[in-house]
Every structure is written in structure tokens, then in C-alpha cells.
XYZ file of C-alpha atoms in Angstrom:
679
model
C -175.799 68.993 -39.474
C -179.233 71.120 -39.454
C -182.873 69.860 -40.009
C -186.147 69.428 -40.322
C -187.362 66.563 -38.451
C -185.769 62.636 -40.992
C -186.384 66.046 -43.956
C -183.772 68.897 -45.153
C -183.551 71.926 -46.940
C -181.713 72.418 -50.845
C -181.411 75.026 -52.253
C -180.132 74.343 -56.171
C -177.902 77.372 -58.093
C -177.710 79.107 -60.119
C -181.500 78.164 -61.018
C -182.211 79.186 -56.900
C -185.183 76.419 -56.888
C -185.652 74.687 -53.864
C -186.828 72.136 -50.996
C -187.728 69.660 -48.185
C -186.772 66.413 -49.225
C -186.806 63.423 -46.887
C -182.923 62.662 -46.028
C -181.944 60.168 -48.157
C -183.241 61.230 -51.275
C -180.430 60.671 -53.928
C -179.513 64.881 -55.220
C -180.348 64.020 -58.437
C -184.013 63.379 -57.441
C -184.055 66.043 -55.592
C -183.339 68.616 -58.689
C -185.393 66.394 -60.889
C -188.433 66.935 -58.381
C -187.879 71.194 -58.397
C -187.554 71.304 -62.229
C -183.441 71.650 -62.171
C -182.116 69.883 -65.118
C -179.056 68.008 -64.355
C -177.294 66.069 -67.464
C -177.719 62.030 -66.880
C -177.834 60.338 -69.976
C -176.924 56.413 -67.763
C -180.064 56.396 -66.013
C -178.714 56.946 -63.038
C -176.356 54.645 -62.531
C -172.507 56.360 -61.814
C -171.076 55.694 -65.426
C -172.052 59.319 -67.083
C -170.055 61.641 -65.533
C -172.820 64.672 -66.952
C -174.184 64.943 -63.340
C -171.890 66.622 -61.536
C -171.594 68.942 -58.273
C -170.438 70.509 -55.820
C -171.695 71.068 -51.726
C -170.997 75.364 -51.058
C -169.636 74.779 -47.826
C -170.421 77.647 -44.848
C -173.739 79.662 -43.596
C -176.348 80.614 -45.400
C -178.012 83.246 -42.872
C -180.582 83.831 -45.187
C -181.526 80.527 -46.120
C -181.770 80.225 -42.324
C -178.659 76.561 -42.488
C -175.422 75.437 -42.423
C -174.157 74.131 -46.141
C -171.682 71.482 -45.753
C -169.992 68.432 -48.147
C -171.066 66.420 -45.092
C -174.048 67.174 -45.767
C -174.322 64.580 -48.481
C -174.122 59.766 -48.119
C -171.380 58.168 -48.064
C -169.356 57.698 -52.075
C -171.173 54.513 -53.837
C -169.566 51.185 -55.293
C -170.755 52.802 -58.269
C -169.036 56.569 -57.873
C -166.436 55.573 -56.485
C -165.581 52.832 -59.757
C -165.571 56.011 -61.933
C -163.541 58.148 -60.298
C -160.624 55.086 -60.039
C -161.650 54.933 -64.281
C -162.765 58.376 -64.420
C -161.394 61.290 -61.413
C -163.143 63.462 -60.590
C -162.714 66.928 -58.644
C -162.734 66.618 -54.894
C -164.819 68.698 -54.878
C -167.506 67.431 -57.183
C -169.855 64.468 -56.566
C -172.527 62.523 -58.585
C -175.661 63.310 -57.944
C -177.538 60.594 -58.823
C -174.988 58.353 -56.204
C -175.148 60.764 -53.403
C -178.122 61.528 -51.089
C -179.778 64.278 -49.075
C -178.213 62.959 -45.199
C -178.315 67.096 -43.675
C -179.170 71.260 -45.490
C -177.344 72.041 -47.973
C -176.533 74.469 -51.154
C -175.532 72.677 -54.509
C -174.008 74.701 -57.251
C -174.972 72.630 -61.013
C -171.701 74.128 -62.539
C -172.794 75.023 -66.297
C -170.454 71.389 -67.826
C -173.725 69.221 -66.427
C -177.226 72.158 -67.426
C -179.193 71.020 -68.956
C -181.684 74.040 -69.346
C -179.021 76.954 -68.814
C -179.549 80.363 -67.724
C -179.436 82.646 -70.974
C -177.211 85.220 -70.408
C -179.224 89.031 -72.474
C -176.543 90.693 -71.902
C -175.822 91.966 -75.852
C -174.116 94.325 -76.642
C -175.669 97.601 -78.236
C -174.243 100.226 -80.583
C -171.823 102.708 -79.524
C -171.429 106.154 -81.286
C -168.399 107.333 -79.597
C -164.580 108.405 -81.503
C -162.096 105.819 -81.411
C -159.844 107.640 -78.528
C -158.860 104.564 -76.755
C -155.834 105.479 -73.710
C -153.647 102.360 -75.467
C -151.910 103.082 -79.308
C -149.712 101.729 -81.551
C -146.880 103.432 -82.628
C -144.102 101.892 -84.606
C -140.665 103.002 -85.078
C -136.840 102.441 -85.624
C -134.299 102.125 -83.509
C -130.799 103.081 -84.358
C -128.733 100.679 -84.117
C -126.045 100.560 -80.244
C -122.445 102.234 -81.331
C -119.775 102.256 -78.813
C -119.865 105.873 -80.141
C -123.353 106.178 -77.869
C -122.987 104.208 -74.758
C -127.267 105.026 -74.441
C -129.265 101.616 -73.763
C -131.138 99.754 -75.834
C -134.752 100.938 -73.622
C -133.248 104.781 -73.494
C -132.885 105.224 -77.240
C -136.237 103.073 -77.489
C -137.766 105.762 -75.265
C -136.300 108.713 -77.367
C -137.003 107.506 -80.421
C -141.367 106.793 -79.577
C -140.505 110.711 -78.243
C -139.506 111.678 -81.159
C -142.459 110.477 -82.952
C -145.026 111.016 -80.239
C -144.041 114.451 -79.203
C -144.742 112.742 -75.798
C -142.237 113.959 -72.497
C -141.403 111.824 -69.548
C -142.048 109.402 -71.307
C -141.133 105.480 -69.075
C -141.164 101.886 -69.696
C -142.840 99.397 -67.476
C -140.513 97.866 -65.799
C -141.407 93.940 -67.705
C -140.013 94.490 -70.815
C -136.530 95.687 -69.805
C -135.498 92.391 -69.092
C -137.695 91.392 -72.922
C -136.399 95.017 -74.703
C -133.065 93.720 -76.259
C -134.568 89.976 -77.649
C -137.254 92.188 -78.771
C -135.338 94.331 -81.087
C -132.907 92.148 -82.034
C -135.732 89.744 -83.546
C -137.590 92.866 -85.402
C -134.252 94.112 -87.206
C -134.222 97.557 -84.808
C -138.549 98.324 -86.659
C -140.388 97.445 -83.695
C -144.555 98.629 -82.772
C -144.600 99.495 -78.472
C -148.401 99.558 -77.287
C -148.526 103.298 -75.231
C -150.844 103.692 -72.251
C -151.374 106.459 -71.617
C -154.468 108.253 -69.116
C -155.630 111.352 -66.891
C -153.224 113.137 -65.861
C -151.123 109.941 -65.379
C -147.133 110.191 -66.795
C -147.780 108.057 -71.336
C -146.141 104.286 -70.576
C -145.173 101.579 -72.626
C -146.143 98.210 -71.383
C -146.015 96.292 -74.479
C -143.934 95.614 -77.024
C -143.446 93.348 -80.429
C -140.746 93.374 -83.061
C -141.614 94.580 -86.183
C -145.238 96.369 -87.072
C -147.995 95.251 -85.524
C -151.143 96.786 -86.428
C -154.497 94.786 -83.661
C -154.504 95.806 -80.229
C -157.831 94.366 -78.026
C -159.347 95.788 -75.268
C -162.031 95.446 -72.595
C -165.086 95.955 -71.532
C -166.805 94.074 -68.495
C -170.342 94.716 -67.104
C -169.637 92.261 -64.196
C -173.890 91.774 -62.223
C -175.095 89.924 -59.245
C -176.435 87.359 -61.072
C -174.868 87.500 -64.840
C -171.353 88.223 -66.268
C -170.847 90.037 -69.624
C -167.664 90.621 -71.394
C -167.144 92.625 -74.790
C -164.153 92.727 -76.455
C -163.105 95.431 -78.859
C -160.668 96.689 -81.558
C -159.121 100.274 -80.091
C -157.230 100.847 -83.263
C -161.216 101.531 -84.616
C -164.327 100.813 -81.182
C -165.482 98.376 -83.419
C -166.914 95.971 -80.850
C -165.905 92.786 -82.200
C -167.407 90.328 -79.783
C -169.298 89.004 -77.057
C -169.751 86.672 -74.880
C -171.587 86.030 -70.851
C -172.375 83.947 -68.485
C -173.633 83.635 -64.265
C -171.923 85.379 -61.959
C -170.659 81.779 -60.615
C -170.832 83.721 -56.992
C -174.569 82.561 -57.007
C -173.926 79.968 -55.166
C -172.505 82.598 -52.475
C -176.151 84.041 -51.797
C -178.885 85.283 -54.949
C -178.484 88.653 -54.117
C -176.713 90.902 -52.793
C -176.842 91.364 -49.358
C -176.553 86.914 -49.411
C -173.477 87.087 -50.315
C -172.657 90.607 -48.088
C -173.869 88.338 -44.849
C -172.233 84.758 -46.434
C -168.704 86.914 -45.981
C -169.861 87.877 -42.214
C -170.090 84.414 -41.066
C -167.980 82.940 -43.003
C -164.730 85.548 -43.603
C -162.478 82.652 -44.231
C -164.319 82.678 -46.995
C -164.281 85.902 -48.720
C -160.802 84.746 -50.995
C -162.825 82.101 -52.386
C -165.580 84.353 -53.697
C -162.402 87.018 -54.499
C -161.635 83.765 -57.061
C -163.630 82.879 -58.109
C -165.441 85.673 -60.308
C -162.389 86.533 -61.573
C -162.007 83.175 -62.871
C -165.294 83.156 -64.731
C -164.052 87.095 -66.265
C -160.507 85.220 -66.960
C -162.723 82.494 -69.328
C -165.109 84.976 -70.520
C -161.246 86.733 -72.469
C -160.096 83.304 -73.108
C -163.082 82.402 -75.314
C -164.034 86.391 -76.793
C -160.404 85.882 -77.776
C -160.591 82.733 -79.663
C -163.450 84.574 -81.161
C -161.792 86.400 -83.417
C -158.318 84.338 -83.562
C -156.293 86.739 -81.621
C -153.860 85.821 -78.241
C -154.311 86.935 -74.498
C -151.257 89.091 -74.903
C -153.692 91.535 -77.593
C -155.273 92.354 -74.580
C -154.179 95.943 -73.360
C -156.568 97.508 -71.524
C -159.779 95.904 -69.956
C -162.650 98.463 -68.468
C -164.649 96.903 -65.617
C -168.429 98.117 -63.617
C -170.453 96.602 -61.143
C -172.316 97.174 -58.290
C -170.358 98.577 -55.095
C -170.293 94.678 -53.563
C -169.302 93.146 -57.170
C -166.526 96.206 -57.405
C -164.847 94.930 -53.389
C -164.724 91.799 -54.622
C -163.417 91.981 -57.335
C -160.669 93.943 -56.309
C -160.565 91.768 -53.702
C -161.632 93.604 -50.827
C -164.305 93.150 -48.322
C -167.179 94.026 -48.922
C -168.591 93.505 -45.365
C -169.048 97.205 -44.037
C -171.018 98.047 -47.276
C -173.884 95.678 -45.323
C -174.740 98.246 -42.798
C -175.349 102.120 -42.195
C -173.214 104.240 -43.652
C -172.294 101.344 -46.224
C -168.652 103.128 -46.533
C -166.711 101.998 -49.512
C -163.158 101.373 -49.795
C -162.866 103.478 -52.622
C -165.423 105.463 -54.447
C -163.258 107.236 -56.597
C -162.340 105.444 -60.387
C -159.779 103.134 -59.662
C -156.304 102.433 -62.008
C -154.876 98.681 -61.927
C -153.084 96.264 -63.427
C -154.507 93.255 -65.131
C -152.128 90.811 -63.660
C -152.746 92.131 -60.385
C -156.512 91.064 -59.984
C -154.748 87.482 -61.794
C -156.319 87.730 -65.039
C -154.709 86.073 -67.728
C -154.048 89.347 -70.420
C -150.992 91.013 -71.976
C -148.250 91.499 -68.588
C -148.395 95.072 -69.541
C -152.478 95.798 -69.208
C -154.427 97.870 -67.780
C -157.014 98.518 -65.789
C -159.706 100.854 -65.324
C -162.749 100.636 -62.931
C -165.759 103.339 -63.634
C -166.321 105.266 -60.040
C -169.364 104.190 -57.659
C -172.565 106.725 -57.311
C -172.720 105.897 -53.406
C -172.502 102.561 -51.104
C -175.355 101.286 -53.263
C -175.087 102.882 -55.938
C -172.654 101.615 -58.305
C -170.280 101.692 -61.307
C -172.361 99.989 -62.884
C -175.240 103.039 -62.439
C -172.832 105.547 -62.910
C -171.958 103.522 -66.521
C -175.710 103.248 -67.778
C -175.852 106.776 -66.882
C -172.273 107.435 -69.346
C -174.731 106.223 -71.806
C -178.292 107.079 -71.182
C -177.153 110.410 -70.749
C -179.710 112.161 -68.932
C -176.713 114.604 -67.542
C -177.327 116.123 -71.058
C -181.337 116.070 -71.646
C -183.582 118.597 -70.727
C -186.772 115.992 -70.315
C -186.780 115.482 -66.539
C -184.950 111.785 -67.793
C -185.118 108.278 -65.612
C -182.759 105.864 -65.498
C -182.788 102.408 -63.976
C -180.667 99.780 -63.868
C -183.678 96.580 -62.742
C -181.591 93.127 -60.367
C -181.164 92.171 -57.394
C -180.729 95.741 -55.998
C -182.486 98.304 -58.130
C -179.842 101.339 -59.227
C -181.930 104.594 -59.442
C -180.413 108.121 -62.092
C -183.166 110.684 -62.021
C -183.182 114.259 -63.283
C -182.248 117.062 -65.837
C -178.854 118.497 -67.629
C -179.687 120.747 -64.919
C -179.870 118.362 -61.561
C -179.225 115.084 -61.135
C -180.261 112.812 -58.406
C -179.663 108.949 -57.304
C -180.286 106.462 -54.621
C -180.410 102.177 -54.981
C -183.122 100.029 -53.817
C -182.935 96.870 -51.930
C -185.671 94.752 -54.785
C -184.470 91.337 -54.359
C -183.730 88.224 -56.924
C -188.121 88.036 -57.083
C -187.556 90.200 -60.775
C -185.345 87.358 -61.007
C -188.005 84.161 -60.280
C -185.828 83.618 -56.998
C -188.138 83.476 -54.221
C -191.360 82.480 -56.534
C -192.551 79.002 -55.960
C -192.152 77.869 -59.564
C -189.254 80.860 -60.341
C -186.233 79.608 -62.387
C -183.112 82.233 -63.645
C -184.478 82.977 -67.361
C -183.568 79.184 -69.468
C -184.865 76.983 -71.996
C -188.873 75.771 -70.733
C -189.310 79.331 -68.401
C -192.774 80.521 -68.599
C -191.618 84.899 -70.657
C -194.800 86.247 -71.323
C -198.678 85.394 -70.477
C -201.651 86.185 -71.498
C -205.066 85.006 -69.299
C -208.456 85.533 -70.995
C -210.357 88.040 -68.768
C -213.571 85.636 -69.116
C -212.744 82.168 -68.876
C -208.986 82.807 -66.848
C -207.628 80.314 -69.669
C -203.324 80.947 -70.158
C -202.137 80.686 -72.178
C -197.908 81.602 -72.710
C -195.050 81.221 -74.185
C -191.411 79.273 -73.101
C -187.657 80.541 -73.755
C -187.144 78.626 -76.508
C -190.042 77.797 -78.235
C -191.428 80.579 -80.973
C -195.001 79.389 -80.848
C -197.424 79.905 -77.822
C -199.028 76.954 -75.551
C -202.290 77.537 -77.621
C -200.581 77.444 -81.250
C -201.136 73.451 -82.571
C -197.105 72.897 -83.271
C -196.808 73.697 -79.887
C -197.685 70.369 -77.721
C -194.980 68.417 -80.769
C -192.373 70.382 -80.059
C -192.752 71.493 -75.989
C -191.301 68.196 -74.880
C -187.832 70.023 -76.917
C -187.761 72.204 -73.810
C -190.369 71.174 -71.157
C -192.318 73.918 -69.556
C -190.306 74.168 -66.347
C -190.949 77.345 -63.983
C -191.849 81.222 -65.211
C -189.171 83.406 -65.229
C -188.156 87.359 -64.600
C -190.119 88.869 -67.094
C -193.024 86.211 -67.058
C -193.807 86.450 -63.220
C -194.727 90.332 -63.960
C -196.807 89.702 -66.520
C -198.474 87.159 -65.454
C -199.205 89.046 -62.274
C -200.242 92.069 -64.479
C -202.531 89.948 -66.466
C -203.654 88.782 -63.085
C -204.610 91.523 -62.363
C -206.336 92.981 -64.900
C -208.578 90.332 -65.356
C -210.078 90.773 -62.024
C -208.423 87.393 -60.186
C -206.155 89.413 -57.765
C -206.991 92.927 -56.507
C -205.700 96.271 -56.511
C -203.945 95.084 -52.350
C -202.543 91.597 -54.747
C -205.254 89.476 -52.591
C -206.449 87.037 -55.376
C -209.847 86.569 -54.289
C -211.209 82.669 -53.973
C -214.528 83.709 -55.088
C -213.556 82.874 -58.403
C -212.845 79.437 -57.667
C -216.231 78.440 -58.513
C -215.433 80.145 -62.414
C -212.859 78.389 -62.933
C -210.295 76.263 -62.247
C -207.056 78.004 -62.296
C -208.095 78.873 -58.966
C -207.654 76.394 -56.067
C -207.251 76.189 -53.042
C -203.757 76.884 -50.579
C -204.111 76.784 -47.156
C -205.624 79.305 -45.716
C -205.393 80.912 -49.682
C -206.049 80.706 -53.054
C -203.172 80.168 -55.662
C -203.718 80.436 -59.577
C -203.084 76.849 -61.359
C -201.066 78.459 -64.934
C -199.960 74.516 -66.005
C -199.191 70.345 -65.036
C -198.225 68.851 -67.602
C -195.843 67.547 -65.670
C -194.466 69.856 -63.026
C -197.431 71.793 -61.833
C -197.035 75.433 -62.296
C -198.622 78.075 -59.600
C -198.761 81.853 -58.997
C -199.211 81.165 -55.467
C -200.633 84.100 -52.376
C -196.421 84.876 -51.562
C -195.280 84.721 -55.067
C -197.598 87.827 -55.604
C -196.498 88.678 -52.264
C -192.778 89.070 -52.959
C -193.235 90.571 -56.651
C -195.286 93.604 -54.498
C -192.546 93.775 -51.858
C -190.043 94.856 -54.548
C -191.067 96.375 -56.849
C -193.116 98.505 -53.908
C -188.954 99.340 -52.948
C -188.515 100.427 -56.481
C -191.661 102.717 -56.732
C -191.136 104.004 -53.539
C -186.428 104.748 -53.778
C -188.333 106.666 -57.209
C -190.294 108.547 -55.162
C -188.100 109.859 -52.607
C -185.986 111.526 -55.645
C -189.211 112.965 -57.002
C -189.481 114.546 -54.090
C -186.277 116.369 -53.642
C -186.996 117.882 -57.085
C -190.458 119.047 -55.844
C -192.510 116.044 -57.458
C -192.554 116.797 -60.989
C -194.018 114.711 -64.769
C -191.506 112.124 -65.523
C -190.707 113.265 -69.302
C -188.651 109.547 -70.197
C -188.082 106.057 -69.052
C -184.934 104.565 -69.901
C -185.013 100.909 -68.149
C -181.660 98.805 -68.472
C -180.176 95.924 -67.364
C -180.586 92.086 -68.703
C -184.077 92.107 -67.590
C -185.006 95.781 -67.551
C -185.001 95.401 -71.546
C -186.699 91.946 -71.140
C -190.243 93.137 -69.653
C -192.620 94.069 -71.190
C -192.656 98.061 -70.417
C -197.178 98.411 -70.273
C -197.444 95.197 -67.238
C -194.352 96.861 -65.395
C -196.707 100.097 -65.196
C -199.690 98.334 -64.730
C -197.160 96.486 -61.819
C -196.309 99.957 -60.413
C -193.192 99.299 -60.489
C -192.002 102.881 -62.441
C -193.772 105.884 -62.068
C -196.718 107.348 -64.639
C -195.461 108.217 -68.018
C -195.729 108.465 -71.736
C -195.601 104.329 -73.099
C -194.255 105.828 -75.892
C -191.686 107.263 -73.772
C -190.782 104.330 -72.095
C -187.984 101.349 -73.125
C -185.676 99.324 -72.458
C -182.284 100.457 -73.298
C -180.729 97.246 -73.179
C -177.345 96.397 -71.149
C -176.484 100.409 -70.785
C -173.793 99.574 -67.930
C -171.935 97.132 -70.053
C -172.632 99.725 -73.431
C -170.835 102.239 -70.785
C -168.262 100.717 -70.064
C -167.329 100.212 -73.838
C -167.489 103.848 -74.254
C -165.207 104.072 -71.561
C -162.939 101.545 -72.975
C -163.141 103.147 -76.442
C -162.588 107.268 -75.335
C -160.415 108.220 -72.484
C -162.857 111.106 -72.845
C -165.923 109.039 -71.303
C -163.767 108.468 -68.008
C -163.557 111.931 -67.280
C -167.010 112.637 -68.442
C -168.832 110.551 -65.514
C -165.519 111.070 -63.347
C -167.086 114.771 -63.400
C -170.731 113.698 -63.191
C -170.408 111.470 -60.286
C -168.524 114.213 -58.534
C -171.894 116.193 -59.518
C -174.806 113.590 -58.811
C -176.891 114.079 -55.749
C -176.625 111.168 -53.432
C -179.722 110.286 -51.793
C -179.069 106.689 -48.909
C -182.944 105.789 -49.018
C -182.936 103.722 -45.444
C -182.543 107.527 -43.959
C -184.867 109.268 -45.608
C -188.587 108.720 -43.075
C -190.361 109.501 -46.115
C -190.079 105.773 -47.738
C -192.089 103.443 -45.423
C -195.056 105.618 -46.994
C -194.174 105.809 -50.290
C -192.978 101.858 -50.231
C -196.919 101.240 -48.041
C -198.238 102.912 -50.942
C -197.016 101.290 -53.090
C -197.331 97.943 -52.490
C -201.098 98.019 -53.951
C -201.156 97.514 -58.041
C -200.325 100.124 -59.661
C -200.501 102.064 -56.165
C -203.107 103.273 -53.538
C -202.467 106.821 -53.831
C -200.956 107.970 -56.724
C -203.652 107.860 -60.233
C -201.433 106.835 -63.310
C -203.603 109.337 -65.501
C -201.295 108.288 -68.277
C -201.449 104.189 -67.877
C -205.446 104.300 -67.426
C -205.924 107.113 -70.735
C -203.642 103.531 -71.751
C -204.803 100.123 -70.413
C -208.394 100.316 -68.850
C -207.963 98.990 -65.279
C -209.565 96.896 -63.238
C -212.296 98.710 -61.099
C -211.549 98.607 -56.705
C -213.031 95.564 -55.188
C -213.708 95.542 -51.340
C -211.633 92.527 -49.457
C -214.795 90.835 -48.515
C -215.306 89.563 -52.342
C -211.738 88.134 -51.544
C -212.346 85.958 -48.414
C -213.359 82.101 -49.023
C -216.760 82.683 -47.687
C -217.279 84.975 -50.486
C -216.503 82.042 -53.302
C -220.790 81.575 -53.325
C -222.407 85.480 -54.247
C -219.383 85.508 -56.108
C -219.794 86.420 -58.985
C -223.687 87.857 -58.638
C -221.864 91.345 -56.683
C -219.728 91.343 -59.419
C -222.457 91.910 -61.859
C -223.950 94.723 -59.783
C -220.720 95.968 -60.194
C -221.377 96.153 -63.673
């Protein structure tokens, strides 16, 4: 067991909180110390069973630890009594009873989370005509006759071909054994679901006695952090309900490459990663059909999108080839499959379509976002960025389209930030800093009031103030820059400690205290550097694409994904996350990948469109471009070391650059005097 002296490292998922704890610390105490809210109503006596957790097994290269359930202390008498009376899954423990004996990655199941992550992937309006790959056809079939030796299935197919004009219609094999009972139950009138897509032969995939008028399809965006699913009526194209959940694979690694590394180091656990994401999707299906009073058997078609690693894992494919150059995909084109082959409990004949991947790290989700935002039909130069743990970038017009990806990591989602957390009630999502007093005011998820509102103090205990999520950390760093607390190089100005108690020394660097009610929330120098690294990677990727086009001005920017839709576009540009552009032309487009998936579900012509567009997109591999490092270094500055951002400066006054000596501890005493001289 790997420990550091008398302490062990513990990482909680899906929150991403991590810390070092003395051996013997109850796991529930560790969770509370980090602001991980695990439900417990019995005072830690092992009675309520609400605080259940599980420990992920295997080596985690990014965390530099090996996790095992054996790193928990033995079962206590109270826990054994609970198991005897109420039962407990073999992979779960009660966190109030289990003590820390070694390093571990702990998964807090959804049912034990009191502040669950907010899955922000709403269904945007889709404006395409309904022409799905599945249609319902009701026919009457001639009864068997001694003079007509054709079998029941053959007469059914003849009736359907006569009704639809389709030639070569076939019957899905599992229906052969049921066709006779269905025909007789319907008194020789039945409704058939006929699937036809692309040049593939039409096939009867489902059959009901009598007349049936409803048929549903599923559109799913499998993100590395969250999964969003939408149920659509295939007869009219309407989205009838949506649902989302955290991606349970997060316990195997917060970002994509961490999961690839986990599979490389623990190949025997690949089936677990595959089954985990499929089970999460299947659970969402159950919720969706229950919402509208339908049955799983009513779902006849499904479209899935995801980044290349999620794409491969969902299909049951080892993603390790994507872990290094040349980043080879097992399959890049569109995939047709049967839902039953992917362990999805839909109609037994239901079909699955996966959009094509653009390149090794530009996946089907980027293709779907491209389909919904349609830069390939635009005259104005359009930038589409899907911001997640891996930023996918598409840039161009109807004349030419380029794509790339940049490894931004999970910092934008609150991970790798000392006080960061994923979007959940209690997380700071908005922040403003007074440039004179340097005092903050903020808004947390779950409350409408800002922290300077008198009503906030009365209500904050409803959700707490537990950390800072992705949109909050973007605004915090940008506001610190605007207030002069950090320089354009991202260094916290320690001389300001004489002006405000919010600036505190932490070792050899400084930090800014956002809140200290209960858990102290500070933005440290390491947090700012993590954001700089992430934003520089994204910006450098965009610059490479602009280089290929001759560095024209960008006319429009569309930010996709849950994070891209909830950040303030002004702060994103101040930070230098995105290039200079008229702020009025920068907007979030919601879950563009999910929207594209629904378009491909509702209208099969959209499938042909994106297949054609993907073939024509020029793929740029950032890891192989010699200028990437140069662009990356310049992009570390706020907003950028060499790019002037004239349109941003016309809209927002940016601070003058500070010299390096003004941020050192020795400059504290003279800090205010030097600032007066500059003024």
C-alpha cells in the first residue's frame, strides 16, 4: 500500500476533491473536511446506511497512486450489524465506519450525494423536418389459404412492399419466431416498424398487433463528465423529454487521457469501463420512457455521439491506441449497429447510429456540434469550440473547414483547483471583485441571491458555500486580473497584502481568499497556473487553425457544451480563452453535440450531410505542429502576450502591464506608492 509517511492520499469522485489524511481517519470525516457532502443522518453510528461509498481498484497514473478496497480498515461491529439487518452490496462500505489505511479513489454513488452535480445539458430547439430512419406502417395481411403456400412472414412482407413501394424488404431474424402469434393477435392487421438508412436494405425491425401510432428514438451525448439523453417522437420529430447524469467512468480518471492510462495499466478492467457507461445510459433510458408513460420496447432507433475515447468505450473497443501518436481510431466512419449488441434494453430490433469521428481526438461529438451550428454553410468565418476536458475546435466557412483538438484537462470543470468542484448546489458560479476594496461578492448554485444581499446569510445554509465550479473560476481569475490582483503573467501581486486581508501568503507565493465561512476557499497561485495552462492549450489550437487560413479575423464564435454555455463570454475573452472578436458575435449554443445527435435521429438526411462534411474537413494534429509551443507560451499571458485584442479593449478597459518586481514579497511595502506613480 502506497502512503506518504503516516498519511494517505484520497480522491473523491465525481467531485474531484482530493487531500492527504492521517491513517485511521474515518472516510466520512475526510469527505466533510474536503467539502464532499455525503449524506448521513444517524450521526456516524452506522445505522442509516446513507453514507455508502465504493473504492475504485487499480493504478491511477495521474494521481500517482494505487487504489484498492483493501486500503480501508476492517468492517466494524456496527457495519457488520447493518449488513446483517439490511444488506450491503459487496463493493460498498459505510464511510462513517470505514477508516483510511492507504491511498484510494473513492466513488460516492448518486444516492449518497447531498449536493449532486448539476447536469447542464438542456435540449435546444431543433428545426429539421421529420424524416427518421424508422417509420410505422399498418397493413392487413391475407389469411393463410390451402391454395396459397406462402408463409405468414412472406405474406406480411408482400403486403408491406405493396403498401410502401419498397423492394427487397426483409424481416429482422428474432421476429420470425413471433410473426404468427402477432398476426393472429391482431386479427391479421398489424403495424410494422420499417428501418431504412442510407443504401442499406429496408428491414422490418418490430411488429405489433393492430394499429400503433407512437414510436420513439433516443439521442445521447456521451461526455467525459456528463451524459445527456433525449427521447424524441419519431413520427413528428418533437423532443418529448430529456435527462442527464454524471458519467460514472469519472472514477477511473477525471480526463480522457487518465482513462486511457487506466486501461493501459489495468487492462483487465476494460470491461468494467465499458459496462459502466452502458449501464448509466440504460438507466437514463428507463427514466426517459417512464417520464412519458412509454415502454422500452417503444424505442426503435438511437443516435450516439461522444469524443473518440467515449466513442470507443461505448462500442466496446480498447482506446489505448488513442493514447499516443498517430492516435489511430479503430473506426472513424459512421457506425450502424443493433442496440442488443451494445447491451441496451430497447426494442429487440432497435438500431443504433453513431456519427463519424473527425480525427484521433476530434470525435463524433464535434461532428454533431458542427452539424447543429453549420459553419459549413456560413460565409462569415466561424469558430466553434466545444469546451470540455478535451477542447474540440472547428473553424471555417462554406469554402474551407478545419478541425483540431487541444488537451485542456479538467481545470475548467473545477478539478485540479484547490477549492474547485463540479457544478453542484453550493458551488460559486459567479464572482465580482471590487477594484478599490478588493472585496468579493459571489453567487452560488442553488440560490438566487448574491453574497452581499442580506437574504443570502439567511439562506446559504440551504446549500452551503462549498467550492468554485468552472464558470466561477473563469470569472474569478478574470476579475482578479481586472482588479489588478494578478499580473498579465498570472502572478498574484503580494504587495497588495497591505491593502487587503484577502491577499495572504501561502508559502513562497500568495493567494486570494474568496470565502472563509466554514471551509476556507482560496484561489492559489497553482490554481491560476492550472487555468493558464488550460486556456493556453485551447487558444494555441485555435491559432494553429488561423495560421492555416492566413490569420483572418474571426467574425463569429460559438461556444458549445455545458461549460461553454454557462461561462460569461466577456470573461472568457478577458482570460484569453478565446480569440478577439466582437463580443456581440460571441454566444453559447447549448449542448450543440446533443442537438446534432437529435438532428441525425429525426432526419436521416442530416446523417448524409455530416458524413459528407466530415470527409471534407481538414484535420490538424496540434501535437505535430511546430508552432503550437510558440502559440502556447504567448497564450499563457492574460489575455495574450502578443495578440492585442483591439475589439475586447474597445469594450472593456484592461489593466496596464505590471513589472515583475511588483509581485514579489519584497515589494509589499512600496506597492501602493508605485501604483500612484503609474496613475
